[in-house]
Amino acid sequence: MRLEGLPMKNVTKIISPAKVNLVLAVGEKRESGFHEVQTIMHSLALHDTLSMRRFDDEASGDGLQVMLKCESSFTIDPLLIKAEENIAYKAVVELAKALGRTQDETIEMILNKVIPAEAGLGGGSSNAAAALVGAATLWGVGVEDERVQEVASRLGADVSFFLKGGCARLSGKGDVFEAQLEPRSGFVLLVRPDAGVSTGKAYAAFDDDPILPGSEYLSSLAGLDAAADVSLYNNLEKAACSVTPVVAGVLEWGRAAAGEENVVLCGSGSAVCCIFDSYQAACEASVEARKHEWWTRVTSFSPLGAAIVEAL
């Protein structure tokens, strides 16, 4: 499709942050196939960037057209999927349906990726949230609109979180907002081996040998008001290590470098989050981790979700 000559309406640039689950407490499997989940997520300063433009195309008669170009940093593997299979693409299409938009128009998206896939960092869900924020802005709809929220919930459990960002406690399948917690400070070293963890396979392994959180522990989560008071917890760790055994070695290394209480598997993995008090300590640990030929990134906690940084 040629966009030259079409009237461009506006341009929006959105940050699309990574996240870490400070707590991931997976419960029993529901009849729906989803697990009951209690989680505390925190967004990170590490982020992808999504640029979006809208063009009027009144003569086409084709309705909404979406164009997506995905560019990956040389430090991560490229996404080898068709544009229409990308969750950010789907987010725009689904929101248009929810809003009942039938205009002849083109949405052009350029997604710059630095968050690796199959790492438990929520990159895909964050990209979907960024696409919803961008499309809603281009179409003059508030992000708090119930139609935007409903599409986010349907797209994936983490997408709703990224519309808020910061630190939040969620329940249900990980998509029901319970409470916002005060974000924390501190520096994060993310370490990922040269292998991913399939979320589906990790949950299947969990079902074969579940380690369920106790009711007393789950009740204690409701009393937390600040991210700094959260003790790191992830009962999906054993399952993830069984699916991708090299993750166990990264966890062991991280606990030796940062201390047992400062290390947690990111979601279903394969990335591991190590928390340090200083940027220098995190960088020094990053240098050591790279000697194992692992991907690393030093970042920090962030109070932001998917957010517009430029709008014209």
mmCIF file of C-alpha atoms in Angstrom:
data_model
loop_
_atom_site.group_PDB
_atom_site.id
_atom_site.type_symbol
_atom_site.label_atom_id
_atom_site.label_comp_id
_atom_site.label_asym_id
_atom_site.label_seq_id
_atom_site.Cartn_x
_atom_site.Cartn_y
_atom_site.Cartn_z
ATOM 1 C CA MET A 1 0.000 0.000 0.000
ATOM 2 C CA ARG A 2 1.290 3.465 -0.915
ATOM 3 C CA LEU A 3 0.802 6.168 1.712
ATOM 4 C CA GLU A 4 2.292 9.027 -0.304
ATOM 5 C CA GLY A 5 -0.310 11.677 -1.042
ATOM 6 C CA LEU A 6 -2.725 10.549 1.673
ATOM 7 C CA PRO A 7 -3.552 13.196 4.306
ATOM 8 C CA MET A 8 -1.735 12.300 7.547
ATOM 9 C CA LYS A 9 -3.809 13.214 10.596
ATOM 10 C CA ASN A 10 -1.431 12.738 13.522
ATOM 11 C CA VAL A 11 1.619 10.956 14.930
ATOM 12 C CA THR A 12 1.969 9.279 18.290
ATOM 13 C CA LYS A 13 5.004 7.686 19.959
ATOM 14 C CA ILE A 14 4.431 5.349 22.915
ATOM 15 C CA ILE A 15 6.832 3.633 25.302
ATOM 16 C CA SER A 16 6.085 -0.042 25.895
ATOM 17 C CA PRO A 17 7.759 -1.144 29.158
ATOM 18 C CA ALA A 18 8.895 -4.535 30.374
ATOM 19 C CA LYS A 19 7.675 -5.892 33.712
ATOM 20 C CA VAL A 20 8.731 -8.249 36.428
ATOM 21 C CA ASN A 21 6.428 -10.285 38.663
ATOM 22 C CA LEU A 22 7.674 -9.570 42.168
ATOM 23 C CA VAL A 23 5.144 -12.224 43.176
ATOM 24 C CA LEU A 24 3.711 -14.933 40.941
ATOM 25 C CA ALA A 25 1.509 -17.270 42.958
ATOM 26 C CA VAL A 26 -0.109 -19.755 40.581
ATOM 27 C CA GLY A 27 -3.068 -21.666 41.939
ATOM 28 C CA GLU A 28 -5.244 -24.477 40.687
ATOM 29 C CA LYS A 29 -6.434 -24.755 37.106
ATOM 30 C CA ARG A 30 -9.980 -23.555 36.423
ATOM 31 C CA GLU A 31 -12.501 -25.282 34.189
ATOM 32 C CA SER A 32 -11.827 -22.518 31.652
ATOM 33 C CA GLY A 33 -8.266 -23.790 31.299
ATOM 34 C CA PHE A 34 -6.762 -20.747 33.021
ATOM 35 C CA HIS A 35 -5.128 -20.894 36.441
ATOM 36 C CA GLU A 36 -6.122 -18.861 39.466
ATOM 37 C CA VAL A 37 -3.289 -16.375 39.871
ATOM 38 C CA GLN A 38 -2.283 -13.874 42.524
ATOM 39 C CA THR A 39 0.501 -11.637 41.275
ATOM 40 C CA ILE A 40 2.275 -8.382 42.029
ATOM 41 C CA MET A 41 3.735 -6.832 38.879
ATOM 42 C CA HIS A 42 6.135 -3.926 38.594
ATOM 43 C CA SER A 43 6.973 -2.109 35.378
ATOM 44 C CA LEU A 44 10.588 -1.478 34.417
ATOM 45 C CA ALA A 45 12.391 1.374 32.689
ATOM 46 C CA LEU A 46 13.462 -1.034 29.919
ATOM 47 C CA HIS A 47 11.016 -0.501 27.070
ATOM 48 C CA ASP A 48 10.174 -1.034 23.421
ATOM 49 C CA THR A 49 9.001 1.984 21.414
ATOM 50 C CA LEU A 50 5.932 2.107 19.175
ATOM 51 C CA SER A 51 5.344 4.899 16.648
ATOM 52 C CA MET A 52 1.884 5.223 15.077
ATOM 53 C CA ARG A 53 0.466 7.405 12.294
ATOM 54 C CA ARG A 54 -3.056 7.676 10.941
ATOM 55 C CA PHE A 55 -3.869 8.423 7.308
ATOM 56 C CA ASP A 56 -7.274 9.171 5.798
ATOM 57 C CA ASP A 57 -7.972 7.063 2.708
ATOM 58 C CA GLU A 58 -11.519 8.014 1.843
ATOM 59 C CA ALA A 59 -11.326 6.733 -1.742
ATOM 60 C CA SER A 60 -10.248 3.184 -0.942
ATOM 61 C CA GLY A 61 -13.513 1.681 0.301
ATOM 62 C CA ASP A 62 -11.469 -0.874 2.257
ATOM 63 C CA GLY A 63 -12.192 0.298 5.804
ATOM 64 C CA LEU A 64 -9.363 0.028 8.313
ATOM 65 C CA GLN A 65 -5.935 -1.025 7.036
ATOM 66 C CA VAL A 66 -3.100 -1.720 9.481
ATOM 67 C CA MET A 67 0.563 -1.690 8.511
ATOM 68 C CA LEU A 68 3.114 -2.947 11.039
ATOM 69 C CA LYS A 69 6.893 -2.951 10.710
ATOM 70 C CA CYS A 70 8.860 -4.585 13.509
ATOM 71 C CA GLU A 71 12.542 -3.751 14.033
ATOM 72 C CA SER A 72 14.532 -5.677 16.672
ATOM 73 C CA SER A 73 17.694 -4.573 18.429
ATOM 74 C CA PHE A 74 20.773 -6.527 17.383
ATOM 75 C CA THR A 75 21.012 -7.826 20.976
ATOM 76 C CA ILE A 76 17.815 -9.903 20.687
ATOM 77 C CA ASP A 77 16.377 -12.319 18.162
ATOM 78 C CA PRO A 78 13.983 -10.818 15.601
ATOM 79 C CA LEU A 79 10.288 -11.674 15.750
ATOM 80 C CA LEU A 80 9.750 -14.099 12.875
ATOM 81 C CA ILE A 81 5.980 -13.843 12.645
ATOM 82 C CA LYS A 82 3.650 -12.225 10.153
ATOM 83 C CA ALA A 83 2.500 -8.697 10.975
ATOM 84 C CA GLU A 84 -1.144 -9.764 11.316
ATOM 85 C CA GLU A 85 -0.122 -12.377 13.906
ATOM 86 C CA ASN A 86 1.532 -9.762 16.125
ATOM 87 C CA ILE A 87 -0.544 -8.941 19.200
ATOM 88 C CA ALA A 88 0.004 -5.197 18.666
ATOM 89 C CA TYR A 89 -1.587 -5.493 15.212
ATOM 90 C CA LYS A 90 -4.473 -7.490 16.682
ATOM 91 C CA ALA A 91 -4.960 -4.851 19.393
ATOM 92 C CA VAL A 92 -5.663 -2.118 16.831
ATOM 93 C CA VAL A 93 -8.034 -4.324 14.823
ATOM 94 C CA GLU A 94 -9.943 -5.437 17.926
ATOM 95 C CA LEU A 95 -10.265 -1.917 19.293
ATOM 96 C CA ALA A 96 -11.628 -0.697 15.960
ATOM 97 C CA LYS A 97 -14.277 -3.417 16.106
ATOM 98 C CA ALA A 98 -15.153 -2.539 19.702
ATOM 99 C CA LEU A 99 -15.532 1.132 18.759
ATOM 100 C CA GLY A 100 -17.539 0.312 15.658
ATOM 101 C CA ARG A 101 -15.130 2.177 13.373
ATOM 102 C CA THR A 102 -15.793 1.653 9.672
ATOM 103 C CA GLN A 103 -13.860 4.619 8.242
ATOM 104 C CA ASP A 104 -11.472 4.169 5.330
ATOM 105 C CA GLU A 105 -8.162 4.816 7.042
ATOM 106 C CA THR A 106 -4.691 3.386 7.481
ATOM 107 C CA ILE A 107 -2.829 2.990 10.764
ATOM 108 C CA GLU A 108 0.920 2.675 10.248
ATOM 109 C CA MET A 109 2.946 1.241 13.146
ATOM 110 C CA ILE A 110 6.712 0.927 13.600
ATOM 111 C CA LEU A 111 7.662 -1.209 16.595
ATOM 112 C CA ASN A 112 11.248 -1.002 17.833
ATOM 113 C CA LYS A 113 11.970 -4.054 20.022
ATOM 114 C CA VAL A 114 14.597 -4.354 22.743
ATOM 115 C CA ILE A 115 12.640 -6.656 25.086
ATOM 116 C CA PRO A 116 13.406 -10.323 24.250
ATOM 117 C CA ALA A 117 10.603 -12.811 23.630
ATOM 118 C CA GLU A 118 9.913 -15.878 25.813
ATOM 119 C CA ALA A 119 11.669 -14.170 28.706
ATOM 120 C CA GLY A 120 8.747 -13.543 31.078
ATOM 121 C CA LEU A 121 9.164 -9.776 30.686
ATOM 122 C CA GLY A 122 5.750 -9.194 29.115
ATOM 123 C CA GLY A 123 7.023 -7.622 25.900
ATOM 124 C CA GLY A 124 4.138 -8.793 23.719
ATOM 125 C CA SER A 125 1.455 -7.794 26.218
ATOM 126 C CA SER A 126 3.131 -4.428 26.691
ATOM 127 C CA ASN A 127 3.215 -3.886 22.913
ATOM 128 C CA ALA A 128 -0.527 -4.633 22.783
ATOM 129 C CA ALA A 129 -1.191 -2.105 25.546
ATOM 130 C CA ALA A 130 0.934 0.495 23.738
ATOM 131 C CA ALA A 131 -1.012 -0.135 20.529
ATOM 132 C CA LEU A 132 -4.295 0.350 22.420
ATOM 133 C CA VAL A 133 -3.037 3.602 23.968
ATOM 134 C CA GLY A 134 -1.847 4.844 20.588
ATOM 135 C CA ALA A 135 -4.965 3.865 18.652
ATOM 136 C CA ALA A 136 -7.268 5.275 21.329
ATOM 137 C CA THR A 137 -5.363 8.564 21.195
ATOM 138 C CA LEU A 138 -5.447 8.724 17.399
ATOM 139 C CA TRP A 139 -9.192 8.056 17.490
ATOM 140 C CA GLY A 140 -9.970 10.511 20.284
ATOM 141 C CA VAL A 141 -10.940 7.896 22.873
ATOM 142 C CA GLY A 142 -9.807 7.912 26.512
ATOM 143 C CA VAL A 143 -7.694 4.993 27.677
ATOM 144 C CA GLU A 144 -10.054 4.573 30.636
ATOM 145 C CA ASP A 145 -12.941 3.936 28.219
ATOM 146 C CA GLU A 146 -14.512 0.586 29.139
ATOM 147 C CA ARG A 147 -14.179 -0.615 25.531
ATOM 148 C CA VAL A 148 -10.408 -0.135 25.649
ATOM 149 C CA GLN A 149 -10.244 -1.943 28.975
ATOM 150 C CA GLU A 150 -12.404 -4.810 27.711
ATOM 151 C CA VAL A 151 -10.231 -5.336 24.626
ATOM 152 C CA ALA A 152 -7.115 -5.309 26.829
ATOM 153 C CA SER A 153 -8.574 -8.029 29.057
ATOM 154 C CA ARG A 154 -9.454 -10.206 26.057
ATOM 155 C CA LEU A 155 -6.030 -9.870 24.478
ATOM 156 C CA GLY A 156 -4.099 -11.276 27.438
ATOM 157 C CA ALA A 157 -3.792 -11.349 31.207
ATOM 158 C CA ASP A 158 -0.915 -8.828 31.379
ATOM 159 C CA VAL A 159 -2.266 -6.281 28.891
ATOM 160 C CA SER A 160 -4.574 -4.586 31.407
ATOM 161 C CA PHE A 161 -1.675 -4.109 33.815
ATOM 162 C CA PHE A 162 0.391 -2.296 31.210
ATOM 163 C CA LEU A 163 -2.391 0.253 30.711
ATOM 164 C CA LYS A 164 -1.690 1.325 34.334
ATOM 165 C CA GLY A 165 1.935 0.368 34.996
ATOM 166 C CA GLY A 166 3.813 1.098 38.186
ATOM 167 C CA CYS A 167 3.234 -1.638 40.734
ATOM 168 C CA ALA A 168 -0.073 -3.440 41.117
ATOM 169 C CA ARG A 169 -1.575 -6.523 42.719
ATOM 170 C CA LEU A 170 -3.823 -8.553 40.442
ATOM 171 C CA SER A 171 -5.955 -11.673 40.774
ATOM 172 C CA GLY A 172 -8.202 -13.813 38.569
ATOM 173 C CA LYS A 173 -6.025 -15.126 35.754
ATOM 174 C CA GLY A 174 -3.693 -12.203 36.461
ATOM 175 C CA ASP A 175 -5.962 -9.613 34.828
ATOM 176 C CA VAL A 176 -8.208 -8.431 37.682
ATOM 177 C CA PHE A 177 -6.881 -5.255 39.270
ATOM 178 C CA GLU A 178 -6.956 -5.393 43.067
ATOM 179 C CA ALA A 179 -4.737 -2.573 44.313
ATOM 180 C CA GLN A 180 -2.003 -0.170 43.282
ATOM 181 C CA LEU A 181 1.154 -0.367 45.378
ATOM 182 C CA GLU A 182 3.702 2.386 45.863
ATOM 183 C CA PRO A 183 6.471 1.773 43.289
ATOM 184 C CA ARG A 184 9.930 0.980 44.588
ATOM 185 C CA SER A 185 13.403 2.216 43.756
ATOM 186 C CA GLY A 186 16.459 0.137 43.036
ATOM 187 C CA PHE A 187 18.397 -1.208 40.086
ATOM 188 C CA VAL A 188 17.588 -4.373 38.224
ATOM 189 C CA LEU A 189 19.873 -6.705 36.330
ATOM 190 C CA LEU A 190 17.986 -8.888 33.888
ATOM 191 C CA VAL A 191 19.801 -12.036 32.813
ATOM 192 C CA ARG A 192 18.538 -14.396 30.117
ATOM 193 C CA PRO A 193 20.195 -17.552 28.797
ATOM 194 C CA ASP A 194 20.223 -18.268 25.078
ATOM 195 C CA ALA A 195 16.934 -20.137 25.339
ATOM 196 C CA GLY A 196 13.327 -19.203 25.983
ATOM 197 C CA VAL A 197 10.588 -20.788 28.039
ATOM 198 C CA SER A 198 7.245 -21.532 26.432
ATOM 199 C CA THR A 199 4.575 -20.270 28.812
ATOM 200 C CA GLY A 200 2.227 -23.077 27.768
ATOM 201 C CA LYS A 201 4.844 -25.741 28.422
ATOM 202 C CA ALA A 202 5.754 -24.198 31.772
ATOM 203 C CA TYR A 203 2.139 -24.276 32.955
ATOM 204 C CA ALA A 204 1.731 -27.838 31.675
ATOM 205 C CA ALA A 205 4.793 -28.878 33.689
ATOM 206 C CA PHE A 206 3.358 -27.054 36.700
ATOM 207 C CA ASP A 207 0.101 -29.012 36.384
ATOM 208 C CA ASP A 208 2.051 -32.280 36.393
ATOM 209 C CA ASP A 209 3.648 -31.411 39.737
ATOM 210 C CA PRO A 210 1.936 -28.336 41.249
ATOM 211 C CA ILE A 211 3.413 -26.452 44.194
ATOM 212 C CA LEU A 212 0.447 -24.414 45.411
ATOM 213 C CA PRO A 213 0.729 -21.327 47.624
ATOM 214 C CA GLY A 214 -0.866 -21.535 51.048
ATOM 215 C CA SER A 215 -4.019 -19.576 51.884
ATOM 216 C CA GLU A 216 -2.250 -17.715 54.699
ATOM 217 C CA TYR A 217 0.441 -16.521 52.300
ATOM 218 C CA LEU A 218 -2.133 -15.377 49.748
ATOM 219 C CA SER A 219 -4.035 -13.464 52.429
ATOM 220 C CA SER A 220 -0.843 -11.675 53.461
ATOM 221 C CA LEU A 221 -0.476 -10.165 49.987
ATOM 222 C CA ALA A 222 -3.614 -8.060 50.517
ATOM 223 C CA GLY A 223 -1.901 -6.240 53.374
ATOM 224 C CA LEU A 224 0.962 -4.920 51.274
ATOM 225 C CA ASP A 225 0.943 -1.219 50.353
ATOM 226 C CA ALA A 226 4.424 -0.712 48.889
ATOM 227 C CA ALA A 227 6.552 -2.654 46.425
ATOM 228 C CA ALA A 228 9.557 -2.294 48.721
ATOM 229 C CA ASP A 229 7.758 -4.473 51.297
ATOM 230 C CA VAL A 230 7.187 -7.365 48.873
ATOM 231 C CA SER A 231 9.193 -10.560 49.380
ATOM 232 C CA LEU A 232 10.007 -12.063 45.980
ATOM 233 C CA TYR A 233 8.095 -15.259 45.188
ATOM 234 C CA ASN A 234 7.463 -17.388 42.082
ATOM 235 C CA ASN A 235 6.071 -20.914 42.379
ATOM 236 C CA LEU A 236 6.420 -21.466 38.632
ATOM 237 C CA GLU A 237 10.205 -21.654 38.975
ATOM 238 C CA LYS A 238 10.491 -25.438 39.245
ATOM 239 C CA ALA A 239 8.277 -25.962 36.208
ATOM 240 C CA ALA A 240 10.185 -23.428 34.114
ATOM 241 C CA CYS A 241 13.500 -25.060 35.004
ATOM 242 C CA SER A 242 12.155 -28.450 33.978
ATOM 243 C CA VAL A 243 11.163 -27.044 30.577
ATOM 244 C CA THR A 244 14.430 -25.132 30.051
ATOM 245 C CA PRO A 245 17.051 -26.589 32.435
ATOM 246 C CA VAL A 246 19.645 -23.868 31.761
ATOM 247 C CA VAL A 247 17.411 -21.441 33.695
ATOM 248 C CA ALA A 248 18.345 -23.218 36.919
ATOM 249 C CA GLY A 249 21.979 -22.269 36.364
ATOM 250 C CA VAL A 250 21.084 -18.605 35.847
ATOM 251 C CA LEU A 251 19.034 -18.580 39.054
ATOM 252 C CA GLU A 252 21.880 -20.150 41.004
ATOM 253 C CA TRP A 253 24.342 -17.615 39.603
ATOM 254 C CA GLY A 254 21.985 -14.709 40.366
ATOM 255 C CA ARG A 255 21.459 -15.745 43.978
ATOM 256 C CA ALA A 256 25.200 -15.934 44.513
ATOM 257 C CA ALA A 257 25.647 -12.474 42.965
ATOM 258 C CA ALA A 258 22.726 -10.566 44.488
ATOM 259 C CA GLY A 259 21.586 -12.649 47.460
ATOM 260 C CA GLU A 260 18.794 -15.211 47.781
ATOM 261 C CA GLU A 261 16.164 -12.620 48.737
ATOM 262 C CA ASN A 262 16.924 -10.362 45.745
ATOM 263 C CA VAL A 263 16.420 -12.795 42.865
ATOM 264 C CA VAL A 264 13.255 -14.018 41.174
ATOM 265 C CA LEU A 265 12.349 -15.700 37.910
ATOM 266 C CA CYS A 266 10.572 -13.261 35.571
ATOM 267 C CA GLY A 267 7.098 -14.702 35.043
ATOM 268 C CA SER A 268 7.445 -18.098 33.405
ATOM 269 C CA GLY A 269 11.037 -17.274 32.404
ATOM 270 C CA SER A 270 13.581 -17.530 30.971
ATOM 271 C CA ALA A 271 14.868 -14.163 32.222
ATOM 272 C CA VAL A 272 15.956 -13.791 35.832
ATOM 273 C CA CYS A 273 15.597 -10.548 37.796
ATOM 274 C CA CYS A 274 18.399 -9.600 40.208
ATOM 275 C CA ILE A 275 17.883 -6.497 42.371
ATOM 276 C CA PHE A 276 20.816 -4.326 43.495
ATOM 277 C CA ASP A 277 21.048 -1.188 45.625
ATOM 278 C CA SER A 278 23.446 0.562 43.262
ATOM 279 C CA TYR A 279 23.844 0.976 39.519
ATOM 280 C CA GLN A 280 27.557 0.157 39.804
ATOM 281 C CA ALA A 281 26.893 -3.172 41.533
ATOM 282 C CA ALA A 282 24.348 -4.115 38.882
ATOM 283 C CA CYS A 283 26.776 -3.228 36.074
ATOM 284 C CA GLU A 284 29.591 -5.214 37.657
ATOM 285 C CA ALA A 285 27.319 -8.248 37.940
ATOM 286 C CA SER A 286 26.255 -7.748 34.318
ATOM 287 C CA VAL A 287 29.872 -7.976 33.184
ATOM 288 C CA GLU A 288 30.262 -11.269 35.057
ATOM 289 C CA ALA A 289 27.027 -12.672 33.632
ATOM 290 C CA ARG A 290 28.124 -11.919 30.080
ATOM 291 C CA LYS A 291 31.141 -14.144 30.581
ATOM 292 C CA HIS A 292 28.585 -16.986 30.445
ATOM 293 C CA GLU A 293 27.364 -15.583 27.089
ATOM 294 C CA TRP A 294 24.000 -14.657 28.620
ATOM 295 C CA TRP A 295 21.953 -11.660 27.493
ATOM 296 C CA THR A 296 21.910 -8.966 30.179
ATOM 297 C CA ARG A 297 20.391 -5.545 30.664
ATOM 298 C CA VAL A 298 20.707 -3.158 33.606
ATOM 299 C CA THR A 299 17.562 -1.135 34.210
ATOM 300 C CA SER A 300 15.467 0.201 37.075
ATOM 301 C CA PHE A 301 11.929 0.061 38.408
ATOM 302 C CA SER A 302 9.479 2.488 36.816
ATOM 303 C CA PRO A 303 6.123 4.035 37.784
ATOM 304 C CA LEU A 304 4.955 4.085 34.152
ATOM 305 C CA GLY A 305 2.881 1.813 31.993
ATOM 306 C CA ALA A 306 2.391 2.146 28.245
ATOM 307 C CA ALA A 307 2.582 5.916 27.887
ATOM 308 C CA ILE A 308 2.653 8.532 25.167
ATOM 309 C CA VAL A 309 5.937 10.418 24.984
ATOM 310 C CA GLU A 310 5.173 12.357 21.803
ATOM 311 C CA ALA A 311 1.956 13.339 20.081
ATOM 312 C CA LEU A 312 1.456 15.645 17.109
#
